[in-house]
Amino acid sequence: MLRAAIPRCEHDSDAETVRSVMDALQERARRHGRSMEKEVRLIQCRAVERGEPPPQRPMGLGSRMAALFADAAPAGPGGGALLATGHSQRPSAPVSPATPA
């Protein structure tokens, strides 16, 4: 909700972000006829009452790829290796290293 009111720019620094949030909170408090402190407390109380989870970070590329291809790998040990090596069938028995003569 409040995020949309916070102006963003390419060169936004932490201090500018804090100022933007403070300005947005002051404006919101003024519109509701409350002090900024009371407005912040009400926002926090409403978030807790609704059980809103904290904002989630966007999923990274690796996590998105893993989720996208989760069903592609056969289940069981070595399932991922089949895709990586291009084998079309699993070996019938585990391969043991050759013993020296």
mmCIF file of C-alpha atoms in Angstrom:
data_model
loop_
_atom_site.group_PDB
_atom_site.id
_atom_site.type_symbol
_atom_site.label_atom_id
_atom_site.label_comp_id
_atom_site.label_asym_id
_atom_site.label_seq_id
_atom_site.Cartn_x
_atom_site.Cartn_y
_atom_site.Cartn_z
ATOM 1 C CA MET A 1 0.000 0.000 0.000
ATOM 2 C CA LEU A 2 2.486 2.582 1.188
ATOM 3 C CA ARG A 3 5.141 1.375 -1.259
ATOM 4 C CA ALA A 4 3.281 2.866 -4.202
ATOM 5 C CA ALA A 5 3.410 6.294 -2.560
ATOM 6 C CA ILE A 6 7.196 6.179 -2.170
ATOM 7 C CA PRO A 7 8.897 7.762 -5.153
ATOM 8 C CA ARG A 8 11.784 5.747 -6.590
ATOM 9 C CA CYS A 9 14.536 6.892 -8.852
ATOM 10 C CA GLU A 10 17.646 5.428 -10.390
ATOM 11 C CA HIS A 11 20.001 7.207 -7.970
ATOM 12 C CA ASP A 12 17.957 6.583 -4.817
ATOM 13 C CA SER A 13 20.166 6.421 -1.729
ATOM 14 C CA ASP A 14 19.212 5.142 1.699
ATOM 15 C CA ALA A 15 18.840 8.679 3.053
ATOM 16 C CA GLU A 16 16.562 9.630 0.152
ATOM 17 C CA THR A 17 14.468 6.508 0.706
ATOM 18 C CA VAL A 18 14.046 7.330 4.398
ATOM 19 C CA ARG A 19 13.056 10.908 3.514
ATOM 20 C CA SER A 20 10.563 9.595 0.957
ATOM 21 C CA VAL A 21 8.996 7.260 3.514
ATOM 22 C CA MET A 22 8.826 10.010 6.109
ATOM 23 C CA ASP A 23 7.203 12.396 3.610
ATOM 24 C CA ALA A 24 4.666 9.742 2.590
ATOM 25 C CA LEU A 25 3.840 8.987 6.238
ATOM 26 C CA GLN A 26 3.431 12.678 7.049
ATOM 27 C CA GLU A 27 1.081 13.121 4.094
ATOM 28 C CA ARG A 28 -0.937 10.046 5.038
ATOM 29 C CA ALA A 29 -1.181 11.166 8.691
ATOM 30 C CA ARG A 30 -2.258 14.652 7.601
ATOM 31 C CA ARG A 31 -4.998 13.191 5.363
ATOM 32 C CA HIS A 32 -6.287 11.107 8.294
ATOM 33 C CA GLY A 33 -6.018 13.945 10.813
ATOM 34 C CA ARG A 34 -3.537 12.105 13.046
ATOM 35 C CA SER A 35 0.016 12.532 14.240
ATOM 36 C CA MET A 36 2.651 10.658 12.277
ATOM 37 C CA GLU A 37 3.437 8.517 15.336
ATOM 38 C CA LYS A 38 -0.221 7.490 15.685
ATOM 39 C CA GLU A 39 -0.433 6.756 11.937
ATOM 40 C CA VAL A 40 2.612 4.460 12.129
ATOM 41 C CA ARG A 41 1.176 2.654 15.166
ATOM 42 C CA LEU A 42 -2.142 2.102 13.379
ATOM 43 C CA ILE A 43 -0.368 0.766 10.278
ATOM 44 C CA GLN A 44 1.621 -1.645 12.429
ATOM 45 C CA CYS A 45 -1.430 -2.781 14.433
ATOM 46 C CA ARG A 46 -3.460 -3.417 11.276
ATOM 47 C CA ALA A 47 -0.629 -5.443 9.744
ATOM 48 C CA VAL A 48 -0.372 -7.595 12.893
ATOM 49 C CA GLU A 49 -4.167 -8.043 13.146
ATOM 50 C CA ARG A 50 -4.377 -9.200 9.532
ATOM 51 C CA GLY A 51 -1.412 -11.501 10.014
ATOM 52 C CA GLU A 52 0.377 -10.056 7.017
ATOM 53 C CA PRO A 53 3.690 -11.781 6.392
ATOM 54 C CA PRO A 54 6.799 -9.650 6.011
ATOM 55 C CA PRO A 55 7.577 -8.629 2.445
ATOM 56 C CA GLN A 56 9.281 -11.419 0.498
ATOM 57 C CA ARG A 57 12.426 -10.907 -1.496
ATOM 58 C CA PRO A 58 12.006 -11.757 -5.149
ATOM 59 C CA MET A 59 13.055 -15.292 -6.008
ATOM 60 C CA GLY A 60 16.539 -15.476 -7.518
ATOM 61 C CA LEU A 61 17.321 -16.957 -10.922
ATOM 62 C CA GLY A 62 18.654 -20.242 -9.511
ATOM 63 C CA SER A 63 15.587 -20.736 -7.314
ATOM 64 C CA ARG A 64 13.246 -19.942 -10.204
ATOM 65 C CA MET A 65 15.057 -22.431 -12.461
ATOM 66 C CA ALA A 66 14.983 -25.130 -9.761
ATOM 67 C CA ALA A 67 11.240 -24.598 -9.271
ATOM 68 C CA LEU A 68 10.612 -24.581 -13.016
ATOM 69 C CA PHE A 69 12.456 -27.851 -13.630
ATOM 70 C CA ALA A 70 11.635 -29.628 -10.337
ATOM 71 C CA ASP A 71 9.322 -32.114 -12.060
ATOM 72 C CA ALA A 72 11.722 -32.789 -14.954
ATOM 73 C CA ALA A 73 14.284 -34.843 -12.998
ATOM 74 C CA PRO A 74 13.382 -38.495 -12.299
ATOM 75 C CA ALA A 75 12.943 -39.294 -8.612
ATOM 76 C CA GLY A 76 15.492 -41.301 -6.675
ATOM 77 C CA PRO A 77 19.250 -41.348 -6.371
ATOM 78 C CA GLY A 78 21.087 -40.245 -9.463
ATOM 79 C CA GLY A 79 17.953 -38.811 -11.058
ATOM 80 C CA GLY A 80 19.576 -35.501 -11.807
ATOM 81 C CA ALA A 81 22.637 -37.210 -13.300
ATOM 82 C CA LEU A 82 20.487 -38.764 -15.991
ATOM 83 C CA LEU A 83 19.518 -35.347 -17.254
ATOM 84 C CA ALA A 84 23.060 -34.015 -17.049
ATOM 85 C CA THR A 85 24.646 -36.911 -18.968
ATOM 86 C CA GLY A 86 21.855 -37.348 -21.481
ATOM 87 C CA HIS A 87 21.355 -41.065 -20.700
ATOM 88 C CA SER A 88 17.941 -42.345 -21.554
ATOM 89 C CA GLN A 89 17.927 -45.277 -19.102
ATOM 90 C CA ARG A 90 19.220 -45.933 -15.625
ATOM 91 C CA PRO A 91 21.993 -48.504 -15.201
ATOM 92 C CA SER A 92 20.700 -51.883 -13.990
ATOM 93 C CA ALA A 93 23.300 -52.086 -11.198
ATOM 94 C CA PRO A 94 25.744 -49.652 -9.653
ATOM 95 C CA VAL A 95 29.031 -49.529 -11.519
ATOM 96 C CA SER A 96 32.076 -50.423 -9.356
ATOM 97 C CA PRO A 97 35.521 -49.077 -10.032
ATOM 98 C CA ALA A 98 37.810 -51.569 -11.781
ATOM 99 C CA THR A 99 40.223 -53.405 -9.507
ATOM 100 C CA PRO A 100 43.898 -53.145 -10.421
ATOM 101 C CA ALA A 101 45.446 -56.333 -11.830
#
